[in-house]
PDB file of C-alpha atoms in Angstrom:
ATOM      1  CA  MET A 296     116.855  61.312 121.268  1.00  0.00           C
ATOM      2  CA  THR A 297     116.718  64.224 123.064  1.00  0.00           C
ATOM      3  CA  ARG A 298     119.165  66.060 120.334  1.00  0.00           C
ATOM      4  CA  ARG A 299     116.645  64.596 117.569  1.00  0.00           C
ATOM      5  CA  ALA A 300     113.624  65.899 119.176  1.00  0.00           C
ATOM      6  CA  GLY A 301     115.379  69.448 119.993  1.00  0.00           C
ATOM      7  CA  THR A 302     116.263  69.654 116.250  1.00  0.00           C
ATOM      8  CA  GLU A 303     112.330  68.966 114.814  1.00  0.00           C
ATOM      9  CA  LYS A 304     110.867  71.389 116.784  1.00  0.00           C
ATOM     10  CA  GLY A 305     113.699  73.828 115.951  1.00  0.00           C
ATOM     11  CA  HIS A 306     112.668  73.075 112.093  1.00  0.00           C
ATOM     12  CA  PRO A 307     110.487  75.896 111.857  1.00  0.00           C
ATOM     13  CA  MET A 308     112.837  78.535 112.935  1.00  0.00           C
ATOM     14  CA  GLU A 309     115.964  76.722 111.528  1.00  0.00           C
ATOM     15  CA  LEU A 310     113.956  76.324 107.690  1.00  0.00           C
ATOM     16  CA  MET A 311     113.253  80.567 108.429  1.00  0.00           C
ATOM     17  CA  ALA A 312     116.980  81.246 108.656  1.00  0.00           C
ATOM     18  CA  THR A 313     118.633  79.070 105.440  1.00  0.00           C
ATOM     19  CA  ILE A 314     116.188  80.843 103.836  1.00  0.00           C
ATOM     20  CA  GLU A 315     117.466  84.000 105.496  1.00  0.00           C
ATOM     21  CA  GLY A 316     120.737  83.479 105.031  1.00  0.00           C
ATOM     22  CA  PHE A 317     120.795  82.025 101.158  1.00  0.00           C
ATOM     23  CA  VAL A 318     118.991  85.371 100.400  1.00  0.00           C
ATOM     24  CA  LEU A 319     122.126  87.497 102.358  1.00  0.00           C
ATOM     25  CA  SER A 320     123.971  85.108 100.171  1.00  0.00           C
ATOM     26  CA  LEU A 321     122.651  87.498  97.377  1.00  0.00           C
ATOM     27  CA  GLY A 322     124.785  90.606  98.858  1.00  0.00           C
ATOM     28  CA  ALA A 323     123.881  93.344  96.332  1.00  0.00           C
ATOM     29  CA  SER A 324     122.940  91.199  93.209  1.00  0.00           C
ATOM     30  CA  PRO A 325     120.010  91.831  91.584  1.00  0.00           C
ATOM     31  CA  TRP A 326     118.315  88.636  92.364  1.00  0.00           C
ATOM     32  CA  VAL A 327     117.831  89.691  96.174  1.00  0.00           C
ATOM     33  CA  LEU A 328     115.593  92.396  94.978  1.00  0.00           C
ATOM     34  CA  VAL A 329     113.749  89.594  93.228  1.00  0.00           C
ATOM     35  CA  ALA A 330     114.036  86.663  96.380  1.00  0.00           C
ATOM     36  CA  VAL A 331     112.125  89.919  99.043  1.00  0.00           C
ATOM     37  CA  VAL A 332     109.414  90.438  95.940  1.00  0.00           C
ATOM     38  CA  VAL A 333     108.789  86.626  96.002  1.00  0.00           C
ATOM     39  CA  LEU A 334     109.318  86.028  99.509  1.00  0.00           C
ATOM     40  CA  ALA A 335     106.683  89.682 100.198  1.00  0.00           C
ATOM     41  CA  THR A 336     104.134  88.054  98.118  1.00  0.00           C
ATOM     42  CA  ILE A 337     103.797  84.066  99.376  1.00  0.00           C
ATOM     43  CA  ASP A 338     103.947  86.040 102.749  1.00  0.00           C
ATOM     44  CA  GLY A 339     100.582  87.372 101.752  1.00  0.00           C
ATOM     45  CA  PHE A 340      98.653  84.228 102.061  1.00  0.00           C
ATOM     46  CA  PHE A 341     101.075  81.906 103.293  1.00  0.00           C
ATOM     47  CA  PRO A 342     102.124  83.184 106.841  1.00  0.00           C
ATOM     48  CA  PRO A 343     105.087  80.654 107.830  1.00  0.00           C
ATOM     49  CA  VAL A 344     107.545  82.314 105.097  1.00  0.00           C
ATOM     50  CA  PRO A 345     109.560  85.154 106.100  1.00  0.00           C
ATOM     51  CA  SER A 346     109.069  88.310 104.925  1.00  0.00           C
ATOM     52  CA  GLU A 347     110.097  91.526 107.254  1.00  0.00           C
ATOM     53  CA  SER A 348     113.422  89.477 108.595  1.00  0.00           C
ATOM     54  CA  ILE A 349     113.916  88.936 105.378  1.00  0.00           C
ATOM     55  CA  VAL A 350     113.659  93.086 104.501  1.00  0.00           C
ATOM     56  CA  ILE A 351     114.863  93.917 107.855  1.00  0.00           C
ATOM     57  CA  ALA A 352     117.828  91.423 107.335  1.00  0.00           C
ATOM     58  CA  VAL A 353     118.461  92.377 103.450  1.00  0.00           C
ATOM     59  CA  ALA A 354     118.665  97.064 105.071  1.00  0.00           C
ATOM     60  CA  VAL A 355     121.189  95.691 107.600  1.00  0.00           C
ATOM     61  CA  ILE A 356     123.592  94.987 104.699  1.00  0.00           C
ATOM     62  CA  SER A 357     122.637  97.497 102.418  1.00  0.00           C
ATOM     63  CA  VAL A 358     123.697 100.036 105.238  1.00  0.00           C
ATOM     64  CA  ALA A 359     126.768  98.191 105.618  1.00  0.00           C
ATOM     65  CA  GLY A 360     127.285  98.951 102.071  1.00  0.00           C
ATOM     66  CA  ASP A 361     126.463  94.960 100.862  1.00  0.00           C
ATOM     67  CA  GLY A 362     123.685  95.274  99.919  1.00  0.00           C
ATOM     68  CA  PRO A 363     120.499  96.683  97.424  1.00  0.00           C
ATOM     69  CA  SER A 364     120.407 100.789  97.445  1.00  0.00           C
ATOM     70  CA  LEU A 365     117.050 101.389 100.180  1.00  0.00           C
ATOM     71  CA  TRP A 366     115.480 102.298  98.017  1.00  0.00           C
ATOM     72  CA  LEU A 367     115.215 100.171  95.162  1.00  0.00           C
ATOM     73  CA  LEU A 368     114.178  97.501  98.252  1.00  0.00           C
ATOM     74  CA  VAL A 369     111.353  99.330  99.864  1.00  0.00           C
ATOM     75  CA  PRO A 370     109.728  99.612  96.737  1.00  0.00           C
ATOM     76  CA  ALA A 371     110.931  96.081  96.322  1.00  0.00           C
ATOM     77  CA  ALA A 372     109.128  95.012  99.431  1.00  0.00           C
ATOM     78  CA  ALA A 373     106.285  97.188  99.194  1.00  0.00           C
ATOM     79  CA  ILE A 374     105.415  95.372  95.816  1.00  0.00           C
ATOM     80  CA  GLY A 375     105.697  92.175  96.913  1.00  0.00           C
ATOM     81  CA  ALA A 376     103.427  92.877 100.138  1.00  0.00           C
ATOM     82  CA  PHE A 377     100.945  94.396  97.784  1.00  0.00           C
ATOM     83  CA  ALA A 378     101.293  91.384  95.505  1.00  0.00           C
ATOM     84  CA  GLY A 379     100.299  88.761  98.340  1.00  0.00           C
ATOM     85  CA  ASP A 380      96.929  91.150  99.621  1.00  0.00           C
ATOM     86  CA  LEU A 381      95.860  90.551  96.136  1.00  0.00           C
ATOM     87  CA  ILE A 382      96.630  86.710  96.670  1.00  0.00           C
ATOM     88  CA  ALA A 383      94.581  86.865  99.726  1.00  0.00           C
ATOM     89  CA  TYR A 384      91.857  88.809  98.516  1.00  0.00           C
ATOM     90  CA  SER A 385      90.964  87.283  95.628  1.00  0.00           C
ATOM     91  CA  ILE A 386      91.736  84.155  97.633  1.00  0.00           C
ATOM     92  CA  GLY A 387      89.001  84.998  99.849  1.00  0.00           C
ATOM     93  CA  SER A 388      86.509  86.421  97.031  1.00  0.00           C
ATOM     94  CA  LYS A 389      86.376  82.112  96.103  1.00  0.00           C
ATOM     95  CA  ILE A 390      84.568  81.440  99.230  1.00  0.00           C
ATOM     96  CA  PRO A 391      81.206  81.138  98.846  1.00  0.00           C
ATOM     97  CA  VAL A 392      80.658  82.194 102.093  1.00  0.00           C
ATOM     98  CA  ASP A 393      76.591  82.325 101.999  1.00  0.00           C
ATOM     99  CA  ASP A 394      76.385  78.637 101.298  1.00  0.00           C
ATOM    100  CA  MET A 395      77.959  77.520 103.761  1.00  0.00           C
ATOM    101  CA  ARG A 396      76.734  75.539 106.579  1.00  0.00           C
ATOM    102  CA  VAL A 397      78.432  77.327 109.243  1.00  0.00           C
ATOM    103  CA  PHE A 398      76.902  80.702 108.828  1.00  0.00           C
ATOM    104  CA  ARG A 399      73.854  79.536 107.679  1.00  0.00           C
ATOM    105  CA  GLY A 400      72.432  78.966 111.680  1.00  0.00           C
ATOM    106  CA  PRO A 401      71.578  82.563 113.507  1.00  0.00           C
ATOM    107  CA  ARG A 402      75.071  83.019 115.632  1.00  0.00           C
ATOM    108  CA  GLY A 403      76.833  82.192 111.819  1.00  0.00           C
ATOM    109  CA  SER A 404      74.748  85.092 110.194  1.00  0.00           C
ATOM    110  CA  ALA A 405      75.056  87.307 112.622  1.00  0.00           C
ATOM    111  CA  ALA A 406      78.967  87.312 112.807  1.00  0.00           C
ATOM    112  CA  LEU A 407      79.114  87.052 108.629  1.00  0.00           C
ATOM    113  CA  GLU A 408      76.333  90.187 109.118  1.00  0.00           C
ATOM    114  CA  ARG A 409      79.255  91.831 111.872  1.00  0.00           C
ATOM    115  CA  ALA A 410      82.470  91.514 109.963  1.00  0.00           C
ATOM    116  CA  LYS A 411      80.473  92.966 106.726  1.00  0.00           C
ATOM    117  CA  ARG A 412      79.810  95.984 108.524  1.00  0.00           C
ATOM    118  CA  THR A 413      83.505  96.353 110.744  1.00  0.00           C
ATOM    119  CA  LEU A 414      84.925  96.568 107.300  1.00  0.00           C
ATOM    120  CA  ALA A 415      82.276  98.528 105.876  1.00  0.00           C
ATOM    121  CA  ARG A 416      83.050 101.002 108.007  1.00  0.00           C
ATOM    122  CA  ARG A 417      85.997 100.802 109.250  1.00  0.00           C
ATOM    123  CA  GLY A 418      87.978  98.842 106.722  1.00  0.00           C
ATOM    124  CA  THR A 419      90.613 100.622 106.155  1.00  0.00           C
ATOM    125  CA  VAL A 420      92.369 101.106 109.055  1.00  0.00           C
ATOM    126  CA  PHE A 421      91.240  96.925 110.303  1.00  0.00           C
ATOM    127  CA  ILE A 422      92.963  96.591 106.328  1.00  0.00           C
ATOM    128  CA  LEU A 423      96.790  99.274 107.038  1.00  0.00           C
ATOM    129  CA  SER A 424      96.226  97.717 110.996  1.00  0.00           C
ATOM    130  CA  ALA A 425      96.668  94.056 109.899  1.00  0.00           C
ATOM    131  CA  ARG A 426      99.268  94.419 107.066  1.00  0.00           C
ATOM    132  CA  PHE A 427     101.941  94.778 110.370  1.00  0.00           C
ATOM    133  CA  VAL A 428     100.727  91.038 111.365  1.00  0.00           C
ATOM    134  CA  PRO A 429     101.856  87.891 110.005  1.00  0.00           C
ATOM    135  CA  ILE A 430      98.582  85.965 110.537  1.00  0.00           C
ATOM    136  CA  GLY A 431      95.845  89.450 110.988  1.00  0.00           C
ATOM    137  CA  ARG A 432      96.744  90.386 107.751  1.00  0.00           C
ATOM    138  CA  VAL A 433      95.838  87.193 106.307  1.00  0.00           C
ATOM    139  CA  ALA A 434      92.649  87.076 107.824  1.00  0.00           C
ATOM    140  CA  VAL A 435      91.468  90.670 107.450  1.00  0.00           C
ATOM    141  CA  ASN A 436      92.720  90.056 103.380  1.00  0.00           C
ATOM    142  CA  MET A 437      90.718  87.024 103.008  1.00  0.00           C
ATOM    143  CA  THR A 438      87.386  88.340 104.692  1.00  0.00           C
ATOM    144  CA  ALA A 439      87.538  91.340 102.743  1.00  0.00           C
ATOM    145  CA  GLY A 440      87.182  89.119  99.680  1.00  0.00           C
ATOM    146  CA  ALA A 441      84.883  87.277 101.099  1.00  0.00           C
ATOM    147  CA  VAL A 442      82.603  89.117 102.507  1.00  0.00           C
ATOM    148  CA  GLY A 443      82.383  91.286  99.174  1.00  0.00           C
ATOM    149  CA  TYR A 444      84.688  94.698 100.049  1.00  0.00           C
ATOM    150  CA  PRO A 445      84.628  97.247  96.995  1.00  0.00           C
ATOM    151  CA  ARG A 446      87.894  95.798  95.442  1.00  0.00           C
ATOM    152  CA  PRO A 447      89.237  99.264  93.920  1.00  0.00           C
ATOM    153  CA  ARG A 448      89.322  99.916  97.455  1.00  0.00           C
ATOM    154  CA  PHE A 449      90.751  97.555  98.604  1.00  0.00           C
ATOM    155  CA  VAL A 450      93.156  98.210  96.208  1.00  0.00           C
ATOM    156  CA  ILE A 451      93.948 101.439  96.902  1.00  0.00           C
ATOM    157  CA  ILE A 452      93.968 100.794 100.293  1.00  0.00           C
ATOM    158  CA  ALA A 453      96.789  97.736 100.278  1.00  0.00           C
ATOM    159  CA  ALA A 454      98.970  99.717  97.594  1.00  0.00           C
ATOM    160  CA  ILE A 455      99.600 102.144 100.601  1.00  0.00           C
ATOM    161  CA  ALA A 456      99.379  99.611 103.278  1.00  0.00           C
ATOM    162  CA  ALA A 457     102.305  97.998 101.447  1.00  0.00           C
ATOM    163  CA  VAL A 458     104.243 100.963 101.327  1.00  0.00           C
ATOM    164  CA  VAL A 459     104.113 101.966 104.428  1.00  0.00           C
ATOM    165  CA  TRP A 460     104.437  98.518 106.188  1.00  0.00           C
ATOM    166  CA  ALA A 461     108.265  98.418 104.048  1.00  0.00           C
ATOM    167  CA  GLY A 462     109.510 101.300 104.897  1.00  0.00           C
ATOM    168  CA  TYR A 463     109.000 100.492 108.553  1.00  0.00           C
ATOM    169  CA  SER A 464     110.045  97.348 107.864  1.00  0.00           C
ATOM    170  CA  THR A 465     113.418  98.722 105.677  1.00  0.00           C
ATOM    171  CA  LEU A 466     113.981 101.860 108.728  1.00  0.00           C
ATOM    172  CA  MET A 467     113.974  99.006 111.556  1.00  0.00           C
ATOM    173  CA  GLY A 468     116.764  97.273 109.344  1.00  0.00           C
ATOM    174  CA  VAL A 469     118.999 100.904 109.850  1.00  0.00           C
ATOM    175  CA  GLY A 470     120.316 102.274 112.347  1.00  0.00           C
ATOM    176  CA  ALA A 471     117.396 103.879 114.386  1.00  0.00           C
ATOM    177  CA  GLY A 472     115.398 100.336 113.904  1.00  0.00           C
ATOM    178  CA  HIS A 473     117.933  98.285 116.271  1.00  0.00           C
ATOM    179  CA  PHE A 474     115.612  98.125 119.760  1.00  0.00           C
ATOM    180  CA  LEU A 475     112.813  96.580 117.633  1.00  0.00           C
ATOM    181  CA  HIS A 476     114.931  94.762 116.187  1.00  0.00           C
ATOM    182  CA  GLU A 477     115.818  93.236 118.834  1.00  0.00           C
ATOM    183  CA  HIS A 478     112.403  93.422 120.538  1.00  0.00           C
ATOM    184  CA  PRO A 479     109.902  91.776 117.245  1.00  0.00           C
ATOM    185  CA  LEU A 480     106.411  91.887 119.297  1.00  0.00           C
ATOM    186  CA  VAL A 481     107.695  95.923 119.979  1.00  0.00           C
ATOM    187  CA  ALA A 482     108.059  95.555 116.930  1.00  0.00           C
ATOM    188  CA  VAL A 483     104.690  94.261 116.006  1.00  0.00           C
ATOM    189  CA  ALA A 484     102.921  97.148 117.681  1.00  0.00           C
ATOM    190  CA  VAL A 485     104.371 100.356 116.894  1.00  0.00           C
ATOM    191  CA  GLY A 486     102.984  99.089 113.758  1.00  0.00           C
ATOM    192  CA  VAL A 487     100.145  98.819 114.263  1.00  0.00           C
ATOM    193  CA  VAL A 488      99.437 101.504 116.413  1.00  0.00           C
ATOM    194  CA  GLY A 489     101.308 103.151 113.338  1.00  0.00           C
ATOM    195  CA  GLY A 490      99.051 100.836 111.168  1.00  0.00           C
ATOM    196  CA  VAL A 491      96.132 102.258 113.248  1.00  0.00           C
ATOM    197  CA  LEU A 492      96.368 106.039 112.696  1.00  0.00           C
ATOM    198  CA  ALA A 493      97.773 105.933 109.175  1.00  0.00           C
ATOM    199  CA  GLY A 494      94.406 103.766 108.144  1.00  0.00           C
ATOM    200  CA  ILE A 495      92.601 106.974 109.673  1.00  0.00           C
ATOM    201  CA  LEU A 496      94.190 109.522 108.282  1.00  0.00           C
ATOM    202  CA  VAL A 497      93.721 107.387 104.999  1.00  0.00           C
ATOM    203  CA  ASP A 498      89.917 106.554 105.497  1.00  0.00           C
ATOM    204  CA  LYS A 499      89.437 110.344 106.295  1.00  0.00           C
ATOM    205  CA  LEU A 500      91.119 111.591 102.822  1.00  0.00           C
ATOM    206  CA  LEU A 501      89.271 108.718 100.521  1.00  0.00           C
ATOM    207  CA  GLY A 502      86.002 109.863 102.208  1.00  0.00           C
ATOM    208  CA  LEU A 503      86.761 113.819 101.397  1.00  0.00           C
ATOM    209  CA  VAL A 504      88.401 112.287  97.314  1.00  0.00           C
ATOM    210  CA  HIS A 505      85.125 109.962  97.732  1.00  0.00           C
ATOM    211  CA  ARG A 506      82.521 113.921  98.460  1.00  0.00           C
ATOM    212  CA  ARG A 507      84.135 115.403  96.056  1.00  0.00           C
ATOM    213  CA  TRP A 508      85.097 114.247  92.898  1.00  0.00           C
ATOM    214  CA  PHE A 509      83.391 110.918  92.926  1.00  0.00           C
ATOM    215  CA  PRO A 510      79.711 111.488  94.105  1.00  0.00           C
ATOM    216  CA  ASP A 511      78.219 109.138  92.165  1.00  0.00           C
ATOM    217  CA  VAL A 512      79.901 106.140  93.252  1.00  0.00           C
ATOM    218  CA  PRO A 513      78.264 104.178  96.463  1.00  0.00           C
ATOM    219  CA  PRO A 514      80.014 104.085  99.534  1.00  0.00           C
ATOM    220  CA  PRO A 515      81.471 100.683 100.695  1.00  0.00           C
ATOM    221  CA  GLU A 516      78.157 100.342 103.125  1.00  0.00           C
ATOM    222  CA  GLU A 517      75.915 100.334  99.962  1.00  0.00           C
ATOM    223  CA  GLU A 518      78.113  98.251  97.343  1.00  0.00           C
ATOM    224  CA  MET A 519      78.330  95.399 100.308  1.00  0.00           C
ATOM    225  CA  GLN A 520      74.619  96.151 101.260  1.00  0.00           C
ATOM    226  CA  VAL A 521      74.745  96.094 105.140  1.00  0.00           C
ATOM    227  CA  ALA A 522      72.645  96.850 107.253  1.00  0.00           C
ATOM    228  CA  ASP A 523      72.390 100.363 109.114  1.00  0.00           C
ATOM    229  CA  GLY A 524      71.414  99.936 111.634  1.00  0.00           C
ATOM    230  CA  PRO A 525      73.761  98.340 115.411  1.00  0.00           C
ATOM    231  CA  ASP A 526      72.834  95.683 115.365  1.00  0.00           C
ATOM    232  CA  GLY A 527      72.156  94.952 112.109  1.00  0.00           C
ATOM    233  CA  SER A 528      68.984  96.237 111.361  1.00  0.00           C
ATOM    234  CA  ASP A 529      68.201  98.486 109.073  1.00  0.00           C
ATOM    235  CA  ASP A 530      66.929 101.890 110.747  1.00  0.00           C
ATOM    236  CA  GLY A 531      63.396 103.221 109.282  1.00  0.00           C
ATOM    237  CA  SER A 532      62.933 100.028 109.431  1.00  0.00           C
ATOM    238  CA  GLY A 533      60.828  97.212 111.754  1.00  0.00           C
ATOM    239  CA  ASP A 534      57.329  95.761 113.263  1.00  0.00           C
ATOM    240  CA  ASP A 535      55.620  98.822 113.139  1.00  0.00           C
ATOM    241  CA  GLY A 536      54.463  98.711 109.519  1.00  0.00           C
ATOM    242  CA  GLY A 537      56.910 100.959 108.111  1.00  0.00           C
ATOM    243  CA  ALA A 538      58.107 100.828 104.480  1.00  0.00           C
ATOM    244  CA  ARG A 539      61.441 100.054 103.347  1.00  0.00           C
ATOM    245  CA  PRO A 540      62.092 102.407  99.749  1.00  0.00           C
ATOM    246  CA  GLY A 541      60.215 101.028  96.914  1.00  0.00           C
ATOM    247  CA  SER A 542      58.696  98.285  97.852  1.00  0.00           C
ATOM    248  CA  GLY A 543      55.178  99.413  98.744  1.00  0.00           C
ATOM    249  CA  GLN A 544      54.596  97.315 101.852  1.00  0.00           C
ATOM    250  CA  GLY A 545      53.520  98.557 104.930  1.00  0.00           C
ATOM    251  CA  GLY A 546      52.470 102.069 105.794  1.00  0.00           C
ATOM    252  CA  SER A 547      51.538 103.452 102.233  1.00  0.00           C
ATOM    253  CA  SER A 548      49.150 106.189 101.527  1.00  0.00           C
ATOM    254  CA  SER A 549      45.919 106.344 100.259  1.00  0.00           C
ATOM    255  CA  ALA A 550      47.458 108.505  97.141  1.00  0.00           C
ATOM    256  CA  ASP A 551      49.910 104.623  96.485  1.00  0.00           C
ATOM    257  CA  ARG A 552      46.765 102.814  95.794  1.00  0.00           C
ATOM    258  CA  GLY A 553      43.813 105.486  94.202  1.00  0.00           C
ATOM    259  CA  THR A 554      41.600 103.314  96.622  1.00  0.00           C
ATOM    260  CA  GLY A 555      40.808 107.173  98.621  1.00  0.00           C
ATOM    261  CA  THR A 556      40.672 104.721 102.000  1.00  0.00           C
ATOM    262  CA  PRO A 557      43.098 104.057 103.990  1.00  0.00           C
ATOM    263  CA  GLY A 558      46.216 102.149 103.630  1.00  0.00           C
ATOM    264  CA  ARG A 559      47.337  98.565 105.264  1.00  0.00           C
ATOM    265  CA  GLY A 560      48.352  98.328 109.354  1.00  0.00           C
ATOM    266  CA  GLY A 561      48.128  96.631 111.867  1.00  0.00           C
ATOM    267  CA  ALA A 562      49.959  94.005 113.048  1.00  0.00           C
ATOM    268  CA  ASP A 563      48.096  91.415 110.354  1.00  0.00           C
ATOM    269  CA  GLY A 564      48.349  93.276 107.790  1.00  0.00           C
ATOM    270  CA  ALA A 565      44.159  92.519 107.582  1.00  0.00           C
ATOM    271  CA  ARG A 566      42.442  95.531 104.621  1.00  0.00           C
ATOM    272  CA  PRO A 567      40.066  97.627 106.700  1.00  0.00           C
ATOM    273  CA  PRO A 568      36.329  97.809 105.738  1.00  0.00           C
ATOM    274  CA  ARG A 569      36.098 100.073 102.663  1.00  0.00           C
ATOM    275  CA  ASN A 570      32.857 101.559 102.556  1.00  0.00           C
ATOM    276  CA  GLY A 571      31.943 100.958 106.351  1.00  0.00           C
ATOM    277  CA  VAL A 572      30.981  99.348 108.658  1.00  0.00           C
ATOM    278  CA  ASP A 573      27.166  98.806 108.283  1.00  0.00           C
ATOM    279  CA  GLU A 574      27.183  98.117 104.424  1.00  0.00           C
ATOM    280  CA  PRO A 575      27.690  94.908 103.415  1.00  0.00           C
ATOM    281  CA  VAL A 576      30.962  93.828 101.968  1.00  0.00           C
ATOM    282  CA  GLY A 577      30.609  93.548  98.052  1.00  0.00           C
ATOM    283  CA  ALA A 578      27.630  96.442  97.943  1.00  0.00           C
ATOM    284  CA  ALA A 579      30.209  98.354  96.225  1.00  0.00           C
ATOM    285  CA  GLU A 580      29.131  96.283  92.831  1.00  0.00           C
ATOM    286  CA  LEU A 581      25.646  96.405  93.361  1.00  0.00           C
TER     287      LEU A 581
END
């Protein structure tokens, strides 16, 4: 009984080892690259399927001369990772988060708005760094789709993240990556740090390209309609009668209505007397 329980407990690891052994048995066959693409794609939205370990193992046998060229392994892994991230984003975009009961309450709506604001302002860093965390990349990419992160920008970031991840995983399989291969937690930490640094650099680059060549394209904050204030409220609009742009309410001037009288003011929004306090209401029409 004890032996059987131990076998069942180690079943997921045995499954991963079986998959890895099957891929490695393909050797230098072109099918090993197909396997890398398929597994990296599935791993993009289903974390239990191994992808990092497969890329690392294939890189090891490639260095030994028994596997495909590293110049083919990197693009194969990048294509699979990119496809998996797009699938995760598409799955998230089908989730009606605004209609879900958990996000209708004050706490849920505040958490959803916070997720939108975080991705709108620092999405590049989060998406790039999460690519190196198996479960984290699925959560971030699905969230990006659910909260309406701009698809064109996501595609660019996901493509860059896939290439960086594929190159990093391949390097772990060659001589310089033996230490990280034996210490997976350190490898994840190094990958996350590298993803953050790459995310900051890519974010600056995208901002420069946006300002110089695409000034008419709205930034993510506008496309996602997130609040400007850190607490989730629009700057310049509050309970002091300030007007929202284009609303024509609160704080409007006499010129806006052409009446020659002050705009609506006060907390109750009541209109002041039109002709002074001594003139009865309606005297202007007599």
